[in-house]
Amino acid sequence: MSSLLAPDASLERLYTGTAWAEGPVWLPADRALRWSDIPNNRIMQYHADGDRTVVYREEVEFTNGRTLDLDGAVVQCSHGRRAVEREAGGQVTVLVDRWQGKRLNSPNDVVVAADGTIWFTDPPYGIISTREGRIADPEYGGCYVFRFDEQRGELTPVVTDMVHPNGLAFSPDERVLYVSDTSWVRDKSDHRHIRAYDVVDGACVNGRVFAEIDEGWPDGFRVDEAGRVWSSSGDGVRVFAPDGEPLLHVPVPEKIGNLCFGGPDGRDLYIAATSSLYRIRTATRNAPRGDRRPSARQGSR
Ligand code: MG
């Protein structure tokens, strides 16, 4: 199909039974893929060994996106708690749920930078319907992308000019932050694109449109080791070069919520798409975070 996929690649459906699949992350120690089934308020886990899926936890306060921190622990977003939290063995520790004394909207997706800071989006999807959370008032009057410095307990808005920021990911050198705006979902005249921002001293500047999605919307996405952006859309995986040029369309029969690289060598692309979890073998992988800025780990937790 493409040099970006393994020569014998084919799309596998691993599981069906979710209402809206989101938030995938590969857990190396468990050789498992964990993801959210947001409307059913539960977390699923696919174990590659044995090819089996289990319900990992239920009544989870509508978790959404998740990632691993520098220690390999799961950091995830909760619509119900309106928080970013750390999870271990079903135990949840809220890391941050307020900015300037006001509650966050409903954190959606999260990444951890090489220096350990936690970056997340905060659109309203978990407080505007009962399907993905609970109806509640927005408190701070915007939908920002935040950077959370856990060591200092500091929460800083880094992107404030988007309507509904949703997925996010860094370029391999962390000099660019990509953020999707999915406001098209609520207002069809609004955005369904991925924006790029230059990251300078922890601030996001020079925001510009990186890629448009014309079928569905770009909910979650990942960046591979060569800096290519692998995005969700309504009709498959869309891959873009670092300059925004479209490179590949991998058709998937369901609307995709999010995706991530995983598997023992990191070259399997796991795709959380509405009712199902899919997998396809690629010829690339996520850029190992520890390789991005090795010196940045000095002094971080
Ligand atoms: Mg999302």
PDB file of N, CA and C and ligand atoms in Angstrom, residues 20 22-23 38 64-65 79 108-109 121 123 125 165-167 180 182 217-220 257-258, ligand 1:
ATOM      1  N   TRP A  20     -17.882   4.775  21.729  1.00  0.00           N
ATOM      2  CA  TRP A  20     -17.004   5.779  21.121  1.00  0.00           C
ATOM      3  C   TRP A  20     -15.602   5.570  21.701  1.00  0.00           C
ATOM      4  N   GLU A  22     -11.659   6.077  22.237  1.00  0.00           N
ATOM      5  CA  GLU A  22     -10.695   7.200  22.288  1.00  0.00           C
ATOM      6  C   GLU A  22      -9.527   6.805  23.193  1.00  0.00           C
ATOM      7  N   GLY A  23      -8.558   7.713  23.288  1.00  0.00           N
ATOM      8  CA  GLY A  23      -7.530   7.624  24.315  1.00  0.00           C
ATOM      9  C   GLY A  23      -6.656   6.394  24.326  1.00  0.00           C
ATOM     10  N   ILE A  38     -15.769   6.058  26.005  1.00  0.00           N
ATOM     11  CA  ILE A  38     -16.241   7.196  26.804  1.00  0.00           C
ATOM     12  C   ILE A  38     -17.734   7.094  27.169  1.00  0.00           C
ATOM     13  N   ASN A  64     -10.750  10.078  28.841  1.00  0.00           N
ATOM     14  CA  ASN A  64     -10.586  10.289  27.409  1.00  0.00           C
ATOM     15  C   ASN A  64      -9.145   9.953  27.025  1.00  0.00           C
ATOM     16  N   GLY A  65      -8.339  10.949  26.650  1.00  0.00           N
ATOM     17  CA  GLY A  65      -6.984  10.694  26.173  1.00  0.00           C
ATOM     18  C   GLY A  65      -6.038  10.312  27.301  1.00  0.00           C
ATOM     19  N   HIS A  79     -13.220  13.563  31.865  1.00  0.00           N
ATOM     20  CA  HIS A  79     -14.297  14.553  31.692  1.00  0.00           C
ATOM     21  C   HIS A  79     -15.072  14.735  32.988  1.00  0.00           C
ATOM     22  N   ASN A 108      -9.150  16.716  27.413  1.00  0.00           N
ATOM     23  CA  ASN A 108      -9.477  15.774  26.336  1.00  0.00           C
ATOM     24  C   ASN A 108      -8.315  14.883  25.950  1.00  0.00           C
ATOM     25  N   ASP A 109      -7.147  15.490  25.756  1.00  0.00           N
ATOM     26  CA  ASP A 109      -5.996  14.696  25.322  1.00  0.00           C
ATOM     27  C   ASP A 109      -4.735  15.280  25.939  1.00  0.00           C
ATOM     28  N   THR A 121      -5.189  19.486  26.266  1.00  0.00           N
ATOM     29  CA  THR A 121      -6.229  20.335  25.666  1.00  0.00           C
ATOM     30  C   THR A 121      -7.453  20.326  26.581  1.00  0.00           C
ATOM     31  N   PRO A 123     -11.178  21.280  25.705  1.00  0.00           N
ATOM     32  CA  PRO A 123     -12.426  21.685  25.041  1.00  0.00           C
ATOM     33  C   PRO A 123     -13.631  21.361  25.933  1.00  0.00           C
ATOM     34  N   TYR A 125     -16.268  19.239  25.470  1.00  0.00           N
ATOM     35  CA  TYR A 125     -17.105  18.091  25.095  1.00  0.00           C
ATOM     36  C   TYR A 125     -17.624  17.283  26.281  1.00  0.00           C
ATOM     37  N   PRO A 165      -9.754  23.064  20.979  1.00  0.00           N
ATOM     38  CA  PRO A 165      -8.539  22.255  20.853  1.00  0.00           C
ATOM     39  C   PRO A 165      -8.812  20.832  21.325  1.00  0.00           C
ATOM     40  N   ASN A 166      -8.286  19.855  20.585  1.00  0.00           N
ATOM     41  CA  ASN A 166      -8.648  18.465  20.886  1.00  0.00           C
ATOM     42  C   ASN A 166      -7.404  17.572  20.980  1.00  0.00           C
ATOM     43  N   GLY A 167      -6.914  17.022  19.854  1.00  0.00           N
ATOM     44  CA  GLY A 167      -5.701  16.212  19.917  1.00  0.00           C
ATOM     45  C   GLY A 167      -4.461  17.089  19.947  1.00  0.00           C
ATOM     46  N   SER A 180      -5.118  19.848  17.153  1.00  0.00           N
ATOM     47  CA  SER A 180      -6.281  19.889  16.255  1.00  0.00           C
ATOM     48  C   SER A 180      -7.380  20.743  16.865  1.00  0.00           C
ATOM     49  N   THR A 182     -11.449  20.925  16.568  1.00  0.00           N
ATOM     50  CA  THR A 182     -12.565  20.144  16.037  1.00  0.00           C
ATOM     51  C   THR A 182     -13.897  20.853  16.243  1.00  0.00           C
ATOM     52  N   TRP A 217     -13.359  14.594  11.144  1.00  0.00           N
ATOM     53  CA  TRP A 217     -12.536  15.618  11.786  1.00  0.00           C
ATOM     54  C   TRP A 217     -11.263  14.984  12.358  1.00  0.00           C
ATOM     55  N   PRO A 218     -10.232  15.782  12.588  1.00  0.00           N
ATOM     56  CA  PRO A 218      -8.976  15.262  13.143  1.00  0.00           C
ATOM     57  C   PRO A 218      -9.027  15.287  14.670  1.00  0.00           C
ATOM     58  N   ASP A 219      -9.533  14.230  15.271  1.00  0.00           N
ATOM     59  CA  ASP A 219      -9.686  14.192  16.732  1.00  0.00           C
ATOM     60  C   ASP A 219      -8.317  14.019  17.380  1.00  0.00           C
ATOM     61  N   GLY A 220      -7.805  12.791  17.429  1.00  0.00           N
ATOM     62  CA  GLY A 220      -6.473  12.572  17.992  1.00  0.00           C
ATOM     63  C   GLY A 220      -5.490  12.159  16.918  1.00  0.00           C
ATOM     64  N   GLY A 257     -11.482   7.945  16.435  1.00  0.00           N
ATOM     65  CA  GLY A 257     -11.357   8.914  17.514  1.00  0.00           C
ATOM     66  C   GLY A 257      -9.914   9.270  17.797  1.00  0.00           C
ATOM     67  N   ASN A 258      -9.049   8.244  17.775  1.00  0.00           N
ATOM     68  CA  ASN A 258      -7.650   8.484  18.108  1.00  0.00           C
ATOM     69  C   ASN A 258      -6.838   7.260  17.701  1.00  0.00           C
TER      70      ASN A 258
HETATM   71 MG    MG B   1      -9.997  13.767  21.515  1.00  0.00          MG
END
